[in-house]
PDB file of C-alpha atoms in Angstrom:
ATOM      1  CA  ALA A1220      59.618 -39.518  11.642  1.00  0.00           C
ATOM      2  CA  SER A1221      58.674 -41.941   8.859  1.00  0.00           C
ATOM      3  CA  GLN A1222      61.006 -44.783   8.104  1.00  0.00           C
ATOM      4  CA  TRP A1223      62.280 -45.503   4.533  1.00  0.00           C
ATOM      5  CA  CYS A1224      64.971 -47.664   2.935  1.00  0.00           C
ATOM      6  CA  TYR A1225      66.712 -47.962  -0.352  1.00  0.00           C
ATOM      7  CA  VAL A1226      65.417 -50.700  -2.553  1.00  0.00           C
ATOM      8  CA  ASP A1227      65.924 -52.438  -5.994  1.00  0.00           C
ATOM      9  CA  ALA A1228      62.960 -51.167  -7.792  1.00  0.00           C
ATOM     10  CA  SER A1229      62.982 -54.068 -10.288  1.00  0.00           C
ATOM     11  CA  ALA A1230      62.706 -56.602  -7.393  1.00  0.00           C
ATOM     12  CA  CYS A1231      60.585 -54.647  -4.886  1.00  0.00           C
ATOM     13  CA  LEU A1232      56.867 -55.230  -4.805  1.00  0.00           C
ATOM     14  CA  ARG A1233      56.220 -52.076  -2.794  1.00  0.00           C
ATOM     15  CA  PRO A1234      55.925 -48.572  -4.244  1.00  0.00           C
ATOM     16  CA  ALA A1235      59.241 -46.940  -4.859  1.00  0.00           C
ATOM     17  CA  ALA A1236      60.572 -43.560  -6.117  1.00  0.00           C
ATOM     18  CA  PRO A1237      63.857 -41.950  -6.987  1.00  0.00           C
ATOM     19  CA  SER A1238      65.542 -40.433  -4.084  1.00  0.00           C
ATOM     20  CA  THR A1239      65.335 -36.566  -4.042  1.00  0.00           C
ATOM     21  CA  TYR A1240      69.077 -36.081  -3.406  1.00  0.00           C
ATOM     22  CA  THR A1241      70.395 -39.241  -5.113  1.00  0.00           C
ATOM     23  CA  PRO A1242      68.120 -39.869  -7.980  1.00  0.00           C
ATOM     24  CA  GLU A1243      70.123 -42.882  -9.108  1.00  0.00           C
ATOM     25  CA  PHE A1244      68.823 -44.763  -6.037  1.00  0.00           C
ATOM     26  CA  GLN A1245      65.106 -45.746  -5.294  1.00  0.00           C
ATOM     27  CA  VAL A1246      63.623 -45.326  -1.859  1.00  0.00           C
ATOM     28  CA  SER A1247      60.491 -46.873  -0.476  1.00  0.00           C
ATOM     29  CA  TYR A1248      58.464 -45.960   2.552  1.00  0.00           C
ATOM     30  CA  ALA A1249      55.946 -48.827   2.128  1.00  0.00           C
ATOM     31  CA  THR A1250      58.728 -51.454   2.377  1.00  0.00           C
ATOM     32  CA  CYS A1251      59.401 -50.133   5.832  1.00  0.00           C
ATOM     33  CA  GLY A1252      55.781 -49.915   6.898  1.00  0.00           C
ATOM     34  CA  ASP A1253      55.205 -46.158   6.420  1.00  0.00           C
ATOM     35  CA  LEU A1254      53.405 -43.907   3.929  1.00  0.00           C
ATOM     36  CA  ASP A1255      55.240 -41.682   1.565  1.00  0.00           C
ATOM     37  CA  ASP A1256      54.187 -38.114   2.309  1.00  0.00           C
ATOM     38  CA  TYR A1257      57.422 -36.482   1.235  1.00  0.00           C
ATOM     39  CA  SER A1258      58.299 -37.522  -2.341  1.00  0.00           C
ATOM     40  CA  VAL A1259      58.244 -34.669  -4.672  1.00  0.00           C
ATOM     41  CA  ALA A1260      56.816 -36.779  -7.494  1.00  0.00           C
ATOM     42  CA  LYS A1261      53.746 -37.580  -5.501  1.00  0.00           C
ATOM     43  CA  HIS A1262      52.903 -33.838  -5.070  1.00  0.00           C
ATOM     44  CA  THR A1263      53.880 -32.838  -8.648  1.00  0.00           C
ATOM     45  CA  ALA A1264      51.743 -35.552 -10.019  1.00  0.00           C
ATOM     46  CA  TYR A1265      48.732 -34.068  -8.276  1.00  0.00           C
ATOM     47  CA  LEU A1266      49.307 -30.669  -9.893  1.00  0.00           C
ATOM     48  CA  GLU A1267      49.835 -31.964 -13.446  1.00  0.00           C
ATOM     49  CA  GLY A1268      47.047 -30.560 -15.580  1.00  0.00           C
ATOM     50  CA  ARG A1269      45.772 -28.258 -12.876  1.00  0.00           C
ATOM     51  CA  VAL A1270      46.095 -24.417 -12.570  1.00  0.00           C
ATOM     52  CA  LEU A1271      47.113 -23.327  -9.147  1.00  0.00           C
ATOM     53  CA  ARG A1272      45.206 -20.330  -7.815  1.00  0.00           C
ATOM     54  CA  VAL A1273      47.484 -17.899  -6.121  1.00  0.00           C
ATOM     55  CA  SER A1274      46.493 -14.962  -3.979  1.00  0.00           C
ATOM     56  CA  TYR A1275      48.503 -12.242  -2.305  1.00  0.00           C
ATOM     57  CA  PRO A1276      48.025  -9.958   0.719  1.00  0.00           C
ATOM     58  CA  GLU A1277      48.769  -6.271   0.599  1.00  0.00           C
ATOM     59  CA  PRO A1278      52.272  -5.178  -0.576  1.00  0.00           C
ATOM     60  CA  GLU A1279      55.171  -5.013   1.762  1.00  0.00           C
ATOM     61  CA  PRO A1280      58.467  -3.354   0.803  1.00  0.00           C
ATOM     62  CA  GLY A1281      61.167  -5.901  -0.003  1.00  0.00           C
ATOM     63  CA  PHE A1282      59.068  -8.916   0.336  1.00  0.00           C
ATOM     64  CA  LEU A1283      56.091  -8.334  -1.838  1.00  0.00           C
ATOM     65  CA  MET A1284      55.636  -5.241  -4.287  1.00  0.00           C
ATOM     66  CA  LEU A1285      52.987  -4.544  -6.809  1.00  0.00           C
ATOM     67  CA  LEU A1286      54.166  -2.927 -10.128  1.00  0.00           C
ATOM     68  CA  LYS A1287      52.006  -0.596 -12.212  1.00  0.00           C
ATOM     69  CA  ASP A1288      51.545  -3.363 -14.814  1.00  0.00           C
ATOM     70  CA  GLY A1289      49.932  -5.620 -12.223  1.00  0.00           C
ATOM     71  CA  ASN A1290      52.860  -7.925 -11.775  1.00  0.00           C
ATOM     72  CA  ARG A1291      54.271  -8.703  -8.309  1.00  0.00           C
ATOM     73  CA  VAL A1292      57.899  -8.716  -7.441  1.00  0.00           C
ATOM     74  CA  GLY A1293      59.934  -9.205  -4.315  1.00  0.00           C
ATOM     75  CA  ALA A1294      61.499 -12.063  -2.295  1.00  0.00           C
ATOM     76  CA  PHE A1295      58.441 -14.158  -1.991  1.00  0.00           C
ATOM     77  CA  PRO A1296      57.087 -13.958  -5.514  1.00  0.00           C
ATOM     78  CA  THR A1297      60.541 -14.646  -6.860  1.00  0.00           C
ATOM     79  CA  PHE A1298      61.008 -17.605  -4.500  1.00  0.00           C
ATOM     80  CA  MET A1299      57.605 -19.267  -5.291  1.00  0.00           C
ATOM     81  CA  GLN A1300      58.059 -18.623  -9.002  1.00  0.00           C
ATOM     82  CA  GLY A1301      61.239 -20.435  -8.885  1.00  0.00           C
ATOM     83  CA  ILE A1302      59.592 -23.441  -7.461  1.00  0.00           C
ATOM     84  CA  PHE A1303      56.662 -23.250  -9.965  1.00  0.00           C
ATOM     85  CA  ASP A1304      59.211 -23.184 -12.879  1.00  0.00           C
ATOM     86  CA  ARG A1305      61.315 -26.092 -11.432  1.00  0.00           C
ATOM     87  CA  TYR A1306      58.223 -28.338 -11.122  1.00  0.00           C
ATOM     88  CA  ASN A1307      56.268 -26.979 -14.218  1.00  0.00           C
ATOM     89  CA  VAL A1308      53.406 -25.663 -12.159  1.00  0.00           C
ATOM     90  CA  THR A1309      50.885 -23.431 -13.913  1.00  0.00           C
ATOM     91  CA  SER A1310      49.529 -20.645 -11.787  1.00  0.00           C
ATOM     92  CA  LYS A1311      47.113 -17.711 -12.057  1.00  0.00           C
ATOM     93  CA  VAL A1312      46.622 -14.775  -9.657  1.00  0.00           C
ATOM     94  CA  VAL A1313      43.211 -14.629  -7.919  1.00  0.00           C
ATOM     95  CA  PRO A1314      42.277 -11.640  -5.929  1.00  0.00           C
ATOM     96  CA  ILE A1315      41.228 -11.910  -2.394  1.00  0.00           C
ATOM     97  CA  SER A1316      37.395 -12.162  -2.216  1.00  0.00           C
ATOM     98  CA  LYS A1317      35.319  -9.244  -0.838  1.00  0.00           C
ATOM     99  CA  ALA A1318      33.626 -11.693   1.557  1.00  0.00           C
ATOM    100  CA  SER A1319      36.952 -12.475   3.123  1.00  0.00           C
ATOM    101  CA  LEU A1320      37.989  -8.873   3.272  1.00  0.00           C
ATOM    102  CA  ASP A1321      34.717  -8.091   4.868  1.00  0.00           C
ATOM    103  CA  TRP A1322      35.430 -10.852   7.429  1.00  0.00           C
ATOM    104  CA  SER A1323      38.831  -9.537   8.236  1.00  0.00           C
ATOM    105  CA  PRO A1324      38.905  -5.794   7.357  1.00  0.00           C
ATOM    106  CA  MET A1325      42.042  -5.002   9.396  1.00  0.00           C
ATOM    107  CA  SER A1326      44.202  -7.737   7.880  1.00  0.00           C
ATOM    108  CA  THR A1327      44.540  -8.826   4.233  1.00  0.00           C
ATOM    109  CA  TRP A1328      46.837 -11.649   5.601  1.00  0.00           C
ATOM    110  CA  SER A1329      44.053 -13.179   7.587  1.00  0.00           C
ATOM    111  CA  ALA A1330      41.531 -12.593   4.671  1.00  0.00           C
ATOM    112  CA  CYS A1331      43.788 -14.442   2.244  1.00  0.00           C
ATOM    113  CA  VAL A1332      44.100 -17.420   4.682  1.00  0.00           C
ATOM    114  CA  HIS A1333      40.315 -17.258   4.977  1.00  0.00           C
ATOM    115  CA  ASP A1334      40.040 -17.653   1.217  1.00  0.00           C
ATOM    116  CA  VAL A1335      42.249 -20.774   1.297  1.00  0.00           C
ATOM    117  CA  GLY A1336      40.014 -22.272   4.034  1.00  0.00           C
ATOM    118  CA  LEU A1337      36.977 -21.750   1.831  1.00  0.00           C
ATOM    119  CA  ASN A1338      38.703 -23.023  -1.293  1.00  0.00           C
ATOM    120  CA  ARG A1339      38.446 -19.674  -3.030  1.00  0.00           C
ATOM    121  CA  THR A1340      42.151 -19.929  -3.703  1.00  0.00           C
ATOM    122  CA  ASP A1341      44.802 -22.579  -3.413  1.00  0.00           C
ATOM    123  CA  ILE A1342      47.760 -20.757  -1.978  1.00  0.00           C
ATOM    124  CA  CYS A1343      48.599 -17.405  -0.403  1.00  0.00           C
ATOM    125  CA  ILE A1344      52.125 -16.048  -0.998  1.00  0.00           C
ATOM    126  CA  GLY A1345      53.618 -13.650   1.583  1.00  0.00           C
ATOM    127  CA  ASP A1346      55.197 -13.262   5.024  1.00  0.00           C
ATOM    128  CA  PHE A1347      52.463 -14.591   7.140  1.00  0.00           C
ATOM    129  CA  TRP A1348      52.508 -14.898  10.929  1.00  0.00           C
ATOM    130  CA  SER A1349      51.566 -18.543  11.742  1.00  0.00           C
ATOM    131  CA  THR A1350      49.046 -17.759  14.379  1.00  0.00           C
ATOM    132  CA  SER A1351      46.912 -20.367  16.129  1.00  0.00           C
ATOM    133  CA  GLU A1352      43.755 -18.642  14.761  1.00  0.00           C
ATOM    134  CA  ARG A1353      45.019 -18.801  11.245  1.00  0.00           C
ATOM    135  CA  ARG A1354      46.073 -22.450  11.673  1.00  0.00           C
ATOM    136  CA  LEU A1355      42.577 -23.459  12.498  1.00  0.00           C
ATOM    137  CA  ILE A1356      41.544 -21.984   9.163  1.00  0.00           C
ATOM    138  CA  ALA A1357      44.135 -23.470   6.738  1.00  0.00           C
ATOM    139  CA  PRO A1358      47.362 -25.465   6.866  1.00  0.00           C
ATOM    140  CA  PHE A1359      50.737 -23.577   6.631  1.00  0.00           C
ATOM    141  CA  THR A1360      54.050 -24.683   4.948  1.00  0.00           C
ATOM    142  CA  SER A1361      57.336 -24.895   6.698  1.00  0.00           C
ATOM    143  CA  ASP A1362      58.730 -21.653   7.855  1.00  0.00           C
ATOM    144  CA  VAL A1363      60.930 -19.808   5.314  1.00  0.00           C
ATOM    145  CA  TYR A1364      62.285 -17.509   8.059  1.00  0.00           C
ATOM    146  CA  GLN A1365      61.488 -16.557  11.604  1.00  0.00           C
ATOM    147  CA  GLU A1366      60.891 -12.967  12.765  1.00  0.00           C
ATOM    148  CA  LEU A1367      62.022 -12.365  16.224  1.00  0.00           C
ATOM    149  CA  LEU A1368      59.902 -10.113  18.529  1.00  0.00           C
ATOM    150  CA  TYR A1369      61.267  -8.383  21.587  1.00  0.00           C
ATOM    151  CA  LEU A1370      59.068  -7.196  24.354  1.00  0.00           C
ATOM    152  CA  ILE A1371      60.430  -4.273  26.334  1.00  0.00           C
ATOM    153  CA  ALA A1372      58.915  -3.232  29.763  1.00  0.00           C
ATOM    154  CA  TYR A1373      59.818   0.196  30.976  1.00  0.00           C
ATOM    155  CA  THR A1374      60.453   0.605  34.664  1.00  0.00           C
ATOM    156  CA  SER A1375      61.034   3.705  36.864  1.00  0.00           C
ATOM    157  CA  GLN A1376      64.474   4.684  37.983  1.00  0.00           C
ATOM    158  CA  GLY A1377      65.995   3.229  41.150  1.00  0.00           C
ATOM    159  CA  ASP A1378      65.015   4.812  44.438  1.00  0.00           C
ATOM    160  CA  THR A1379      67.209   7.346  46.094  1.00  0.00           C
ATOM    161  CA  LEU A1380      68.798   6.716  49.640  1.00  0.00           C
ATOM    162  CA  LEU A1381      66.126   8.883  51.198  1.00  0.00           C
ATOM    163  CA  GLN A1382      63.386   6.851  49.529  1.00  0.00           C
ATOM    164  CA  LEU A1383      64.976   3.423  50.563  1.00  0.00           C
ATOM    165  CA  MET A1384      65.228   4.653  54.188  1.00  0.00           C
ATOM    166  CA  GLY A1385      61.524   5.588  54.020  1.00  0.00           C
ATOM    167  CA  SER A1386      60.357   2.304  52.539  1.00  0.00           C
ATOM    168  CA  PRO A1387      59.580   0.581  55.808  1.00  0.00           C
ATOM    169  CA  PHE A1388      57.074   3.425  56.588  1.00  0.00           C
ATOM    170  CA  ARG A1389      55.330   3.194  53.130  1.00  0.00           C
ATOM    171  CA  PRO A1390      52.546   0.542  54.206  1.00  0.00           C
ATOM    172  CA  PHE A1391      50.685   3.339  56.295  1.00  0.00           C
ATOM    173  CA  THR A1392      50.059   7.035  55.789  1.00  0.00           C
ATOM    174  CA  ALA A1393      51.913   9.664  57.951  1.00  0.00           C
ATOM    175  CA  LEU A1394      48.628  10.315  59.900  1.00  0.00           C
ATOM    176  CA  LEU A1395      48.231   6.643  60.688  1.00  0.00           C
ATOM    177  CA  TRP A1396      51.755   6.392  61.857  1.00  0.00           C
ATOM    178  CA  LEU A1397      51.235   9.455  64.123  1.00  0.00           C
ATOM    179  CA  GLY A1398      48.115   7.724  65.618  1.00  0.00           C
ATOM    180  CA  ILE A1399      50.183   4.650  66.256  1.00  0.00           C
ATOM    181  CA  ALA A1400      52.822   6.564  68.013  1.00  0.00           C
ATOM    182  CA  MET A1401      50.384   8.441  70.193  1.00  0.00           C
ATOM    183  CA  ALA A1402      48.747   5.124  71.129  1.00  0.00           C
ATOM    184  CA  THR A1403      51.979   3.577  71.921  1.00  0.00           C
ATOM    185  CA  VAL A1404      53.089   6.465  74.176  1.00  0.00           C
ATOM    186  CA  ALA A1405      49.503   6.479  75.947  1.00  0.00           C
ATOM    187  CA  ALA A1406      49.823   2.841  76.618  1.00  0.00           C
ATOM    188  CA  SER A1407      53.270   3.274  78.070  1.00  0.00           C
ATOM    189  CA  LEU A1408      52.085   5.931  80.407  1.00  0.00           C
ATOM    190  CA  VAL A1409      49.241   3.953  81.601  1.00  0.00           C
ATOM    191  CA  MET A1410      51.399   0.935  82.317  1.00  0.00           C
ATOM    192  CA  TYR A1411      53.920   3.101  84.146  1.00  0.00           C
ATOM    193  CA  ILE A1412      51.229   4.545  86.398  1.00  0.00           C
ATOM    194  CA  LEU A1413      49.746   1.262  87.204  1.00  0.00           C
ATOM    195  CA  GLU A1414      53.021  -0.489  87.876  1.00  0.00           C
ATOM    196  CA  SER A1415      54.226   2.412  90.176  1.00  0.00           C
ATOM    197  CA  LYS A1416      51.691   1.550  92.842  1.00  0.00           C
ATOM    198  CA  TYR A1417      53.203  -1.935  93.356  1.00  0.00           C
ATOM    199  CA  ARG A1418      56.722  -1.013  92.974  1.00  0.00           C
ATOM    200  CA  GLU A1419      58.740  -1.966  96.102  1.00  0.00           C
ATOM    201  CA  LYS A1420      60.555   0.768  97.965  1.00  0.00           C
ATOM    202  CA  PRO A1421      64.270   0.530  97.544  1.00  0.00           C
ATOM    203  CA  VAL A1422      66.209  -0.934 100.604  1.00  0.00           C
ATOM    204  CA  HIS A1423      69.262   1.111 101.837  1.00  0.00           C
TER     205      HIS A1423
END
């Protein structure tokens, strides 16, 4: 993590900015030899005078819903609009391009990420799965929430006692087992006949 420290802005020669959580104090990354990639002021300064292009994937109940008047409501539009209002960010809705929809006809989410990667829009708002394929196209923000997926593998019921007793015989078919038994009996008879010629007579 980047290092920072509190400084006296009037006496510090390095760049400093008010702390996000304690604005009465000034913090400086440069004084500690690091770059400031976290200050809100740095990012909001970049957005001043710009209009942020916003795109949305297809509606999803609860998270993203499209009204008849064209406005979007739900958890994600409300969350992002709160951020825009707090930092005075101006935005306009840009539809996903036909080229990106043709590139990803099965997923408007991937198509929206594709538009960000091609600079056709600035941000896509929705519940996106952060897949490795999408991360190669455009950067993602920090996770707002995580969706847990559970994989279930169905198995057959346990073997009965009779099936367990027969498990040692499963490697071969019944016909092959019969052939093994007959070969064993035949070999035993041959050995008995051959050994009987040399068997000593009992002594009384």
